[in-house]
PDB file of C-alpha atoms in Angstrom:
ATOM      1  CA  MET A   1      99.373  36.664-168.528  1.00 89.00           C
ATOM      2  CA  LYS A   2      95.980  35.345-167.424  1.00 96.00           C
ATOM      3  CA  LYS A   3      95.199  31.679-167.977  1.00 97.00           C
ATOM      4  CA  ASN A   4      92.252  30.828-170.205  1.00 98.00           C
ATOM      5  CA  ILE A   5      89.739  28.665-168.325  1.00 98.00           C
ATOM      6  CA  ALA A   6      87.037  26.633-170.065  1.00 98.00           C
ATOM      7  CA  ILE A   7      84.024  25.929-167.862  1.00 98.00           C
ATOM      8  CA  VAL A   8      82.691  22.879-169.681  1.00 98.00           C
ATOM      9  CA  ALA A   9      78.957  22.278-169.337  1.00 98.00           C
ATOM     10  CA  GLY A  10      75.998  20.683-171.087  1.00 96.00           C
ATOM     11  CA  GLY A  11      76.077  16.978-171.798  1.00 93.00           C
ATOM     12  CA  ASP A  12      73.716  14.477-173.332  1.00 89.00           C
ATOM     13  CA  SER A  13      71.510  13.534-170.380  1.00 82.00           C
ATOM     14  CA  SER A  14      68.538  14.970-168.508  1.00 78.00           C
ATOM     15  CA  GLU A  15      71.022  16.707-166.227  1.00 82.00           C
ATOM     16  CA  CYS A  16      72.051  19.169-168.957  1.00 91.00           C
ATOM     17  CA  VAL A  17      69.933  21.965-167.458  1.00 91.00           C
ATOM     18  CA  VAL A  18      71.548  21.435-164.034  1.00 90.00           C
ATOM     19  CA  SER A  19      74.994  21.473-165.628  1.00 94.00           C
ATOM     20  CA  LEU A  20      74.331  24.835-167.266  1.00 95.00           C
ATOM     21  CA  LYS A  21      73.320  26.267-163.885  1.00 95.00           C
ATOM     22  CA  SER A  22      76.532  24.922-162.364  1.00 96.00           C
ATOM     23  CA  ALA A  23      78.500  26.602-165.160  1.00 97.00           C
ATOM     24  CA  GLU A  24      76.941  29.950-164.281  1.00 97.00           C
ATOM     25  CA  GLY A  25      77.878  29.373-160.642  1.00 97.00           C
ATOM     26  CA  LEU A  26      81.474  28.525-161.515  1.00 98.00           C
ATOM     27  CA  PHE A  27      81.702  31.548-163.793  1.00 98.00           C
ATOM     28  CA  SER A  28      80.842  33.716-160.778  1.00 97.00           C
ATOM     29  CA  PHE A  29      83.194  31.813-158.416  1.00 98.00           C
ATOM     30  CA  ILE A  30      86.387  31.780-160.525  1.00 98.00           C
ATOM     31  CA  PRO A  31      88.116  35.159-159.995  1.00 98.00           C
ATOM     32  CA  SER A  32      88.086  37.400-163.082  1.00 97.00           C
ATOM     33  CA  GLU A  33      91.179  39.266-161.957  1.00 97.00           C
ATOM     34  CA  LYS A  34      93.230  36.070-162.289  1.00 97.00           C
ATOM     35  CA  TYR A  35      91.632  34.213-165.192  1.00 98.00           C
ATOM     36  CA  ASN A  36      89.917  34.655-168.544  1.00 98.00           C
ATOM     37  CA  LYS A  37      86.748  32.586-168.186  1.00 98.00           C
ATOM     38  CA  TYR A  38      84.645  31.046-170.940  1.00 98.00           C
ATOM     39  CA  ILE A  39      81.611  28.771-170.751  1.00 98.00           C
ATOM     40  CA  VAL A  40      81.942  25.966-173.296  1.00 98.00           C
ATOM     41  CA  THR A  41      78.881  23.831-173.987  1.00 98.00           C
ATOM     42  CA  ILE A  42      79.115  20.276-175.288  1.00 98.00           C
ATOM     43  CA  ILE A  43      75.716  19.016-176.386  1.00 96.00           C
ATOM     44  CA  GLY A  44      75.932  16.119-178.803  1.00 95.00           C
ATOM     45  CA  LYS A  45      78.248  17.020-181.660  1.00 96.00           C
ATOM     46  CA  GLU A  46      77.717  20.740-181.107  1.00 97.00           C
ATOM     47  CA  TRP A  47      80.667  22.158-179.167  1.00 98.00           C
ATOM     48  CA  GLN A  48      80.490  25.922-178.681  1.00 98.00           C
ATOM     49  CA  VAL A  49      82.113  28.651-176.635  1.00 98.00           C
ATOM     50  CA  GLN A  50      79.931  31.468-175.377  1.00 97.00           C
ATOM     51  CA  ILE A  51      81.565  34.790-176.292  1.00 96.00           C
ATOM     52  CA  SER A  52      78.665  36.983-175.236  1.00 92.00           C
ATOM     53  CA  GLU A  53      74.971  36.678-174.549  1.00 87.00           C
ATOM     54  CA  ASN A  54      74.238  36.638-178.253  1.00 91.00           C
ATOM     55  CA  GLU A  55      77.420  35.185-179.745  1.00 95.00           C
ATOM     56  CA  LYS A  56      78.738  31.628-179.741  1.00 97.00           C
ATOM     57  CA  LEU A  57      81.631  30.229-181.722  1.00 98.00           C
ATOM     58  CA  PRO A  58      82.450  26.613-182.628  1.00 98.00           C
ATOM     59  CA  ILE A  59      85.131  24.707-180.750  1.00 98.00           C
ATOM     60  CA  ASP A  60      87.821  23.059-182.859  1.00 98.00           C
ATOM     61  CA  LYS A  61      87.793  19.477-181.558  1.00 98.00           C
ATOM     62  CA  ASN A  62      91.369  18.910-182.761  1.00 97.00           C
ATOM     63  CA  ASP A  63      92.802  20.999-179.924  1.00 98.00           C
ATOM     64  CA  PHE A  64      89.769  22.374-178.035  1.00 98.00           C
ATOM     65  CA  SER A  65      90.374  25.903-179.316  1.00 98.00           C
ATOM     66  CA  PHE A  66      88.247  28.599-180.911  1.00 98.00           C
ATOM     67  CA  THR A  67      89.006  31.291-183.460  1.00 98.00           C
ATOM     68  CA  GLN A  68      87.644  34.830-183.258  1.00 96.00           C
ATOM     69  CA  ASN A  69      88.477  37.545-185.792  1.00 94.00           C
ATOM     70  CA  GLY A  70      91.284  35.393-187.155  1.00 96.00           C
ATOM     71  CA  GLU A  71      92.882  34.899-183.735  1.00 97.00           C
ATOM     72  CA  LYS A  72      93.062  31.413-182.233  1.00 98.00           C
ATOM     73  CA  THR A  73      92.530  30.943-178.489  1.00 98.00           C
ATOM     74  CA  LEU A  74      93.709  27.838-176.655  1.00 98.00           C
ATOM     75  CA  PHE A  75      92.666  26.904-173.142  1.00 98.00           C
ATOM     76  CA  ASP A  76      95.050  26.324-170.244  1.00 98.00           C
ATOM     77  CA  PHE A  77      92.584  24.444-168.018  1.00 98.00           C
ATOM     78  CA  ALA A  78      89.130  22.882-168.243  1.00 98.00           C
ATOM     79  CA  TYR A  79      86.734  22.910-165.296  1.00 98.00           C
ATOM     80  CA  ILE A  80      84.344  20.073-166.096  1.00 98.00           C
ATOM     81  CA  THR A  81      80.845  20.568-164.740  1.00 97.00           C
ATOM     82  CA  ILE A  82      78.881  18.183-166.955  1.00 96.00           C
ATOM     83  CA  HIS A  83      76.620  16.079-164.734  1.00 90.00           C
ATOM     84  CA  GLY A  84      76.212  12.940-166.811  1.00 87.00           C
ATOM     85  CA  THR A  85      77.703  11.766-170.083  1.00 91.00           C
ATOM     86  CA  PRO A  86      80.228  12.650-171.494  1.00 95.00           C
ATOM     87  CA  GLY A  87      81.753  14.705-168.687  1.00 95.00           C
ATOM     88  CA  GLU A  88      81.166  12.547-165.636  1.00 93.00           C
ATOM     89  CA  ASN A  89      81.861   9.076-167.015  1.00 94.00           C
ATOM     90  CA  GLY A  90      85.428   9.438-168.279  1.00 96.00           C
ATOM     91  CA  ILE A  91      84.779  10.060-171.974  1.00 97.00           C
ATOM     92  CA  LEU A  92      85.667  13.752-171.926  1.00 98.00           C
ATOM     93  CA  GLN A  93      88.542  13.117-169.521  1.00 97.00           C
ATOM     94  CA  GLY A  94      90.043  10.699-172.039  1.00 98.00           C
ATOM     95  CA  TYR A  95      89.799  13.327-174.773  1.00 98.00           C
ATOM     96  CA  PHE A  96      91.496  15.941-172.596  1.00 98.00           C
ATOM     97  CA  ASP A  97      94.227  13.447-171.698  1.00 97.00           C
ATOM     98  CA  LEU A  98      94.834  12.844-175.415  1.00 98.00           C
ATOM     99  CA  ILE A  99      95.244  16.535-176.241  1.00 98.00           C
ATOM    100  CA  GLY A 100      97.155  17.281-173.022  1.00 97.00           C
ATOM    101  CA  LEU A 101      94.699  19.735-171.459  1.00 97.00           C
ATOM    102  CA  PRO A 102      94.659  19.795-167.624  1.00 97.00           C
ATOM    103  CA  TYR A 103      91.217  19.489-166.055  1.00 97.00           C
ATOM    104  CA  SER A 104      89.512  19.785-162.692  1.00 97.00           C
ATOM    105  CA  CYS A 105      88.205  16.340-161.849  1.00 95.00           C
ATOM    106  CA  CYS A 106      89.276  12.707-161.667  1.00 95.00           C
ATOM    107  CA  GLY A 107      90.644  10.733-164.589  1.00 96.00           C
ATOM    108  CA  VAL A 108      89.132   8.152-166.900  1.00 97.00           C
ATOM    109  CA  LEU A 109      89.088   5.116-164.613  1.00 96.00           C
ATOM    110  CA  ALA A 110      87.808   6.882-161.489  1.00 97.00           C
ATOM    111  CA  ALA A 111      85.183   8.781-163.491  1.00 96.00           C
ATOM    112  CA  ALA A 112      83.897   5.665-165.256  1.00 96.00           C
ATOM    113  CA  MET A 113      83.759   3.653-162.051  1.00 96.00           C
ATOM    114  CA  THR A 114      82.079   6.263-159.846  1.00 96.00           C
ATOM    115  CA  PHE A 115      79.557   7.090-162.572  1.00 93.00           C
ATOM    116  CA  ASN A 116      78.290   3.524-162.383  1.00 92.00           C
ATOM    117  CA  LYS A 117      76.666   3.471-158.940  1.00 91.00           C
ATOM    118  CA  TYR A 118      76.436  -0.312-158.632  1.00 94.00           C
ATOM    119  CA  THR A 119      80.024  -0.930-159.710  1.00 95.00           C
ATOM    120  CA  CYS A 120      81.387   1.818-157.466  1.00 96.00           C
ATOM    121  CA  ASN A 121      79.468   0.750-154.379  1.00 96.00           C
ATOM    122  CA  GLN A 122      80.324  -2.921-154.828  1.00 96.00           C
ATOM    123  CA  TYR A 123      83.998  -1.992-155.262  1.00 98.00           C
ATOM    124  CA  LEU A 124      83.994   0.126-152.108  1.00 98.00           C
ATOM    125  CA  LYS A 125      82.167  -2.627-150.225  1.00 98.00           C
ATOM    126  CA  GLY A 126      85.336  -4.676-150.685  1.00 98.00           C
ATOM    127  CA  PHE A 127      87.146  -2.099-148.546  1.00 98.00           C
ATOM    128  CA  GLY A 128      84.710  -2.597-145.661  1.00 98.00           C
ATOM    129  CA  ILE A 129      82.447   0.340-146.493  1.00 98.00           C
ATOM    130  CA  ASN A 130      78.755  -0.180-145.682  1.00 98.00           C
ATOM    131  CA  ILE A 131      76.282   0.006-148.584  1.00 97.00           C
ATOM    132  CA  ALA A 132      72.618  -0.838-149.118  1.00 95.00           C
ATOM    133  CA  ASN A 133      71.644  -4.270-150.379  1.00 95.00           C
ATOM    134  CA  SER A 134      71.050  -3.853-154.098  1.00 95.00           C
ATOM    135  CA  LEU A 135      70.380  -5.484-157.460  1.00 95.00           C
ATOM    136  CA  ARG A 136      71.300  -4.327-160.963  1.00 96.00           C
ATOM    137  CA  LEU A 137      69.092  -4.832-164.003  1.00 96.00           C
ATOM    138  CA  ARG A 138      70.031  -4.450-167.650  1.00 94.00           C
ATOM    139  CA  LYS A 139      67.613  -3.984-170.534  1.00 90.00           C
ATOM    140  CA  GLY A 140      66.465  -7.391-171.665  1.00 89.00           C
ATOM    141  CA  ASP A 141      66.792  -9.000-168.235  1.00 93.00           C
ATOM    142  CA  LYS A 142      63.840 -11.045-167.018  1.00 91.00           C
ATOM    143  CA  ILE A 143      62.212  -9.083-164.196  1.00 92.00           C
ATOM    144  CA  ASP A 144      60.513 -10.951-161.356  1.00 92.00           C
ATOM    145  CA  ALA A 145      58.945  -8.377-159.031  1.00 92.00           C
ATOM    146  CA  LYS A 146      58.234 -10.891-156.272  1.00 93.00           C
ATOM    147  CA  GLN A 147      61.796 -12.213-156.304  1.00 95.00           C
ATOM    148  CA  ILE A 148      63.208  -8.683-156.125  1.00 95.00           C
ATOM    149  CA  ILE A 149      61.023  -7.871-153.123  1.00 95.00           C
ATOM    150  CA  ASP A 150      61.866 -11.186-151.447  1.00 95.00           C
ATOM    151  CA  THR A 151      65.549 -10.269-151.830  1.00 95.00           C
ATOM    152  CA  LEU A 152      65.465  -6.575-150.895  1.00 96.00           C
ATOM    153  CA  GLY A 153      62.207  -6.082-149.015  1.00 94.00           C
ATOM    154  CA  LEU A 154      60.043  -2.961-149.179  1.00 94.00           C
ATOM    155  CA  PRO A 155      60.314  -0.081-149.630  1.00 94.00           C
ATOM    156  CA  VAL A 156      63.075   0.058-152.224  1.00 94.00           C
ATOM    157  CA  PHE A 157      64.602   2.814-154.331  1.00 93.00           C
ATOM    158  CA  VAL A 158      64.622   2.271-158.069  1.00 93.00           C
ATOM    159  CA  LYS A 159      66.933   4.520-160.074  1.00 90.00           C
ATOM    160  CA  PRO A 160      69.077   4.699-163.186  1.00 89.00           C
ATOM    161  CA  ASN A 161      72.460   3.134-162.510  1.00 87.00           C
ATOM    162  CA  VAL A 162      74.332   5.916-164.286  1.00 79.00           C
ATOM    163  CA  GLY A 163      72.115   8.961-163.747  1.00 60.00           C
ATOM    164  CA  GLY A 164      71.969  11.805-161.293  1.00 53.00           C
ATOM    165  CA  SER A 165      69.885  14.664-159.890  1.00 48.00           C
ATOM    166  CA  SER A 166      67.272  12.008-158.993  1.00 59.00           C
ATOM    167  CA  PHE A 167      65.984  11.858-162.572  1.00 71.00           C
ATOM    168  CA  GLY A 168      64.073   8.606-163.017  1.00 79.00           C
ATOM    169  CA  THR A 169      64.246   7.743-159.303  1.00 87.00           C
ATOM    170  CA  THR A 170      61.240   6.298-157.475  1.00 90.00           C
ATOM    171  CA  LYS A 171      60.620   5.175-153.904  1.00 90.00           C
ATOM    172  CA  VAL A 172      58.585   1.977-154.297  1.00 93.00           C
ATOM    173  CA  LYS A 173      56.344   0.866-151.437  1.00 93.00           C
ATOM    174  CA  THR A 174      54.263  -1.888-153.050  1.00 93.00           C
ATOM    175  CA  GLU A 175      54.870  -4.744-155.467  1.00 92.00           C
ATOM    176  CA  GLN A 176      52.453  -3.145-157.958  1.00 92.00           C
ATOM    177  CA  GLU A 177      54.604  -0.005-158.158  1.00 93.00           C
ATOM    178  CA  LEU A 178      57.848  -1.837-158.910  1.00 95.00           C
ATOM    179  CA  ILE A 179      57.568  -2.658-162.628  1.00 94.00           C
ATOM    180  CA  PRO A 180      56.375   0.875-163.626  1.00 93.00           C
ATOM    181  CA  ALA A 181      59.214   2.387-161.565  1.00 93.00           C
ATOM    182  CA  ILE A 182      61.749   0.173-163.337  1.00 93.00           C
ATOM    183  CA  GLY A 183      60.360   1.416-166.656  1.00 92.00           C
ATOM    184  CA  VAL A 184      60.795   5.044-165.586  1.00 90.00           C
ATOM    185  CA  ALA A 185      64.396   4.363-164.587  1.00 89.00           C
ATOM    186  CA  PHE A 186      65.131   2.584-167.871  1.00 90.00           C
ATOM    187  CA  ASP A 187      63.961   5.728-169.704  1.00 86.00           C
ATOM    188  CA  GLU A 188      67.137   7.388-168.360  1.00 80.00           C
ATOM    189  CA  GLY A 189      69.605   4.644-169.296  1.00 80.00           C
ATOM    190  CA  CYS A 190      70.255   0.987-170.075  1.00 87.00           C
ATOM    191  CA  GLU A 191      70.908  -0.119-166.474  1.00 91.00           C
ATOM    192  CA  VAL A 192      68.778   0.170-163.332  1.00 94.00           C
ATOM    193  CA  ILE A 193      69.802  -0.248-159.705  1.00 94.00           C
ATOM    194  CA  ILE A 194      67.327  -1.266-157.012  1.00 95.00           C
ATOM    195  CA  GLU A 195      68.379  -0.612-153.418  1.00 95.00           C
ATOM    196  CA  SER A 196      66.925  -1.530-150.043  1.00 96.00           C
ATOM    197  CA  PHE A 197      65.515   1.386-148.078  1.00 94.00           C
ATOM    198  CA  MET A 198      67.611   2.535-145.126  1.00 94.00           C
ATOM    199  CA  LYS A 199      65.965   4.667-142.462  1.00 93.00           C
ATOM    200  CA  GLY A 200      68.194   7.330-141.032  1.00 95.00           C
ATOM    201  CA  THR A 201      69.750  10.768-141.415  1.00 95.00           C
ATOM    202  CA  GLU A 202      70.921  11.680-144.903  1.00 95.00           C
ATOM    203  CA  ILE A 203      74.138  13.676-145.082  1.00 97.00           C
ATOM    204  CA  THR A 204      76.706  14.737-147.642  1.00 98.00           C
ATOM    205  CA  CYS A 205      80.368  15.681-147.317  1.00 98.00           C
ATOM    206  CA  GLY A 206      82.576  17.507-149.809  1.00 98.00           C
ATOM    207  CA  ILE A 207      86.344  17.240-150.108  1.00 98.00           C
ATOM    208  CA  TYR A 208      89.199  18.170-152.381  1.00 97.00           C
ATOM    209  CA  LYS A 209      92.886  17.399-152.365  1.00 96.00           C
ATOM    210  CA  THR A 210      95.709  19.108-154.188  1.00 92.00           C
ATOM    211  CA  ARG A 211      99.425  18.508-154.228  1.00 84.00           C
ATOM    212  CA  GLU A 212      99.682  20.791-151.192  1.00 83.00           C
ATOM    213  CA  ARG A 213      96.712  20.103-148.932  1.00 91.00           C
ATOM    214  CA  THR A 214      93.605  18.113-148.056  1.00 96.00           C
ATOM    215  CA  THR A 215      90.427  20.080-147.386  1.00 97.00           C
ATOM    216  CA  VAL A 216      87.423  18.217-145.983  1.00 98.00           C
ATOM    217  CA  PHE A 217      84.378  20.463-145.779  1.00 98.00           C
ATOM    218  CA  PRO A 218      81.759  20.617-143.009  1.00 98.00           C
ATOM    219  CA  ILE A 219      78.993  18.042-143.443  1.00 98.00           C
ATOM    220  CA  THR A 220      75.504  18.974-144.636  1.00 97.00           C
ATOM    221  CA  GLU A 221      72.394  17.291-143.249  1.00 96.00           C
ATOM    222  CA  VAL A 222      69.565  16.877-145.757  1.00 93.00           C
ATOM    223  CA  VAL A 223      65.973  16.991-144.514  1.00 90.00           C
ATOM    224  CA  SER A 224      63.593  16.580-147.457  1.00 73.00           C
ATOM    225  CA  GLN A 225      59.950  17.614-147.261  1.00 68.00           C
ATOM    226  CA  ASN A 226      59.213  14.951-149.894  1.00 54.00           C
ATOM    227  CA  GLU A 227      59.338  11.161-149.766  1.00 60.00           C
ATOM    228  CA  PHE A 228      63.061  11.356-150.470  1.00 48.00           C
ATOM    229  CA  PHE A 229      65.656  13.816-151.732  1.00 46.00           C
ATOM    230  CA  ASP A 230      64.171  14.012-155.237  1.00 45.00           C
ATOM    231  CA  TYR A 231      64.550  16.585-158.036  1.00 46.00           C
ATOM    232  CA  ASP A 232      62.041  19.028-156.510  1.00 48.00           C
ATOM    233  CA  ALA A 233      63.762  18.811-153.147  1.00 45.00           C
ATOM    234  CA  LYS A 234      67.169  19.363-154.754  1.00 47.00           C
ATOM    235  CA  TYR A 235      66.311  22.236-157.067  1.00 45.00           C
ATOM    236  CA  ASN A 236      62.918  23.673-156.096  1.00 48.00           C
ATOM    237  CA  GLY A 237      63.509  24.323-152.425  1.00 53.00           C
ATOM    238  CA  GLN A 238      61.497  21.475-150.904  1.00 59.00           C
ATOM    239  CA  VAL A 239      64.273  20.627-148.479  1.00 74.00           C
ATOM    240  CA  SER A 240      66.119  21.875-145.429  1.00 87.00           C
ATOM    241  CA  GLU A 241      69.908  21.768-145.708  1.00 92.00           C
ATOM    242  CA  ILE A 242      71.707  22.139-142.407  1.00 94.00           C
ATOM    243  CA  THR A 243      75.437  22.902-142.487  1.00 96.00           C
ATOM    244  CA  PRO A 244      77.142  21.818-140.324  1.00 96.00           C
ATOM    245  CA  ALA A 245      75.031  18.708-139.789  1.00 97.00           C
ATOM    246  CA  ARG A 246      73.553  17.928-136.387  1.00 96.00           C
ATOM    247  CA  LEU A 247      75.978  15.103-135.683  1.00 97.00           C
ATOM    248  CA  SER A 248      78.197  14.381-132.717  1.00 97.00           C
ATOM    249  CA  ASP A 249      81.856  15.356-133.014  1.00 97.00           C
ATOM    250  CA  GLU A 250      82.753  11.657-133.044  1.00 98.00           C
ATOM    251  CA  VAL A 251      80.431  10.804-135.948  1.00 98.00           C
ATOM    252  CA  THR A 252      81.476  13.961-137.826  1.00 98.00           C
ATOM    253  CA  LYS A 253      85.138  12.966-137.607  1.00 98.00           C
ATOM    254  CA  ARG A 254      84.346   9.413-138.733  1.00 98.00           C
ATOM    255  CA  VAL A 255      82.401  10.658-141.762  1.00 98.00           C
ATOM    256  CA  GLN A 256      85.140  13.092-142.752  1.00 98.00           C
ATOM    257  CA  ALA A 257      87.832  10.423-142.346  1.00 98.00           C
ATOM    258  CA  LEU A 258      85.791   7.975-144.437  1.00 98.00           C
ATOM    259  CA  THR A 259      85.286  10.628-147.118  1.00 98.00           C
ATOM    260  CA  SER A 260      89.043  11.156-147.317  1.00 98.00           C
ATOM    261  CA  GLN A 261      89.573   7.382-147.516  1.00 98.00           C
ATOM    262  CA  ILE A 262      87.039   7.015-150.344  1.00 98.00           C
ATOM    263  CA  TYR A 263      88.712   9.894-152.214  1.00 98.00           C
ATOM    264  CA  ASP A 264      91.988   7.996-152.177  1.00 98.00           C
ATOM    265  CA  ILE A 265      90.514   4.562-152.912  1.00 98.00           C
ATOM    266  CA  VAL A 266      88.778   5.703-156.113  1.00 97.00           C
ATOM    267  CA  GLY A 267      91.688   7.954-157.145  1.00 96.00           C
ATOM    268  CA  ALA A 268      89.678  11.155-157.190  1.00 97.00           C
ATOM    269  CA  GLN A 269      90.881  14.621-158.212  1.00 96.00           C
ATOM    270  CA  GLY A 270      89.405  18.050-157.608  1.00 96.00           C
ATOM    271  CA  ILE A 271      86.227  18.481-155.597  1.00 97.00           C
ATOM    272  CA  ILE A 272      84.018  15.462-154.972  1.00 98.00           C
ATOM    273  CA  ARG A 273      80.988  14.966-152.744  1.00 98.00           C
ATOM    274  CA  VAL A 274      80.094  11.735-150.982  1.00 98.00           C
ATOM    275  CA  ASP A 275      76.521  11.058-149.856  1.00 97.00           C
ATOM    276  CA  TYR A 276      75.705   8.886-146.848  1.00 97.00           C
ATOM    277  CA  ILE A 277      72.868   7.858-144.585  1.00 97.00           C
ATOM    278  CA  ILE A 278      73.446   7.437-140.852  1.00 98.00           C
ATOM    279  CA  THR A 279      71.309   4.603-139.532  1.00 97.00           C
ATOM    280  CA  GLU A 280      70.645   3.256-136.041  1.00 96.00           C
ATOM    281  CA  GLY A 281      73.735   2.937-133.877  1.00 97.00           C
ATOM    282  CA  ASP A 282      75.508   5.707-135.823  1.00 97.00           C
ATOM    283  CA  LYS A 283      76.269   3.291-138.663  1.00 98.00           C
ATOM    284  CA  ILE A 284      77.636   5.177-141.688  1.00 98.00           C
ATOM    285  CA  ASN A 285      76.272   3.850-144.984  1.00 98.00           C
ATOM    286  CA  LEU A 286      77.505   5.030-148.380  1.00 98.00           C
ATOM    287  CA  LEU A 287      74.871   6.165-150.860  1.00 95.00           C
ATOM    288  CA  GLU A 288      77.014   7.362-153.749  1.00 93.00           C
ATOM    289  CA  VAL A 289      80.145   9.215-154.837  1.00 96.00           C
ATOM    290  CA  ASN A 290      79.721  12.353-156.958  1.00 95.00           C
ATOM    291  CA  THR A 291      82.868  13.385-158.826  1.00 95.00           C
ATOM    292  CA  THR A 292      81.345  16.430-160.574  1.00 95.00           C
ATOM    293  CA  PRO A 293      79.029  17.805-157.880  1.00 95.00           C
ATOM    294  CA  GLY A 294      76.621  20.667-158.505  1.00 93.00           C
ATOM    295  CA  MET A 295      78.171  24.123-158.292  1.00 96.00           C
ATOM    296  CA  THR A 296      75.233  26.518-158.342  1.00 91.00           C
ATOM    297  CA  PRO A 297      75.385  29.175-155.604  1.00 87.00           C
ATOM    298  CA  THR A 298      72.918  27.131-153.514  1.00 87.00           C
ATOM    299  CA  SER A 299      74.528  23.719-154.143  1.00 92.00           C
ATOM    300  CA  PHE A 300      76.033  21.736-151.285  1.00 95.00           C
ATOM    301  CA  ILE A 301      79.694  22.455-152.065  1.00 97.00           C
ATOM    302  CA  PRO A 302      79.426  26.278-152.070  1.00 96.00           C
ATOM    303  CA  GLN A 303      77.391  25.996-148.842  1.00 96.00           C
ATOM    304  CA  GLN A 304      80.090  23.873-147.248  1.00 98.00           C
ATOM    305  CA  VAL A 305      82.871  26.182-148.442  1.00 98.00           C
ATOM    306  CA  ARG A 306      81.105  29.101-146.749  1.00 97.00           C
ATOM    307  CA  ALA A 307      80.527  27.072-143.571  1.00 97.00           C
ATOM    308  CA  ALA A 308      84.251  26.263-143.485  1.00 97.00           C
ATOM    309  CA  GLY A 309      85.040  29.985-143.535  1.00 97.00           C
ATOM    310  CA  LEU A 310      86.772  29.658-146.898  1.00 97.00           C
ATOM    311  CA  ASN A 311      86.572  31.911-149.937  1.00 97.00           C
ATOM    312  CA  ILE A 312      85.177  30.066-152.955  1.00 97.00           C
ATOM    313  CA  ALA A 313      87.439  32.088-155.281  1.00 98.00           C
ATOM    314  CA  ASP A 314      90.477  30.842-153.359  1.00 97.00           C
ATOM    315  CA  VAL A 315      89.238  27.246-153.585  1.00 97.00           C
ATOM    316  CA  MET A 316      88.772  27.576-157.342  1.00 97.00           C
ATOM    317  CA  SER A 317      92.251  29.062-157.749  1.00 97.00           C
ATOM    318  CA  ASP A 318      93.729  26.262-155.632  1.00 96.00           C
ATOM    319  CA  ILE A 319      92.167  23.618-157.864  1.00 96.00           C
ATOM    320  CA  ILE A 320      93.235  25.359-161.084  1.00 96.00           C
ATOM    321  CA  GLU A 321      96.812  25.929-159.926  1.00 95.00           C
ATOM    322  CA  ASN A 322      97.537  22.858-157.787  1.00 91.00           C
ATOM    323  CA  ASN A 323      95.323  20.051-159.068  1.00 79.00           C
ATOM    324  CA  GLY A 324      97.148  16.751-159.357  1.00 56.00           C
ATOM    325  CA  LYS A 325      96.088  16.553-163.015  1.00 54.00           C
ATOM    326  CA  ASN A 326      98.138  19.669-163.876  1.00 46.00           C
TER     327      ASN A 326
END
């Protein structure tokens, strides 16, 4: 009998539209001959399963089921592809743990920690991993633009501490730009992170581990046509993505080894993607850890799966059948 797979998308942040695109990608990647696939959207209190293009049914939150024509359907596995709250920060993971439903990504603690960029990076810094100098602001904090610049220099990146897809992110080059940029970032959440600019080559590396194997994907080099790898670069084609990255074998191996180390340190599950910047002297600097990376056909992970010579359907099956959360 085929397993019923819920591809869980939506969320309550600006990344909802990206999440829905990832759900469509996953729907095409997960093999129909092995699984019954359903896209489930969670947007606020409205939880629905998409039965057809024109029909949606409510999800029973007691057991994450739905009823159609008097017949109740339960899910065997949830593939979480919400980029933002509640699917990337541990809230949904906690719910699935309570009802005993296996899911694709890391658990409550790892999700909550990695979702908070400042907390995650400071934690990993304790393991000797290089990060940018940074400051965190909370709403209500007194903001002294001159003091921030004296501490971090210019330019700096200002971004929401718990956001993604570069929503609310600004590259600030002058003191006059700083306060407005902080305001834009606060529009996306209650915490803001300000990071020193690092000049170098931006790269990203995907990985997943199951009970049976570790798979580290080829690295992608990101060359943005914009000031930085912003929303337009990510989703509107204003970027060159080179897989495998133009790195030496030695640096490639170091990045892949570090990615595997970070996976274990944070206690990840399923596919994650770790972003870095390589600065002068081949110094590897962590940018952030993404535990529910984008899964549209043009996203980094599907690109890296293809570059590795793997079949995306096989990768999906491996995660569904052998994930450590099962």
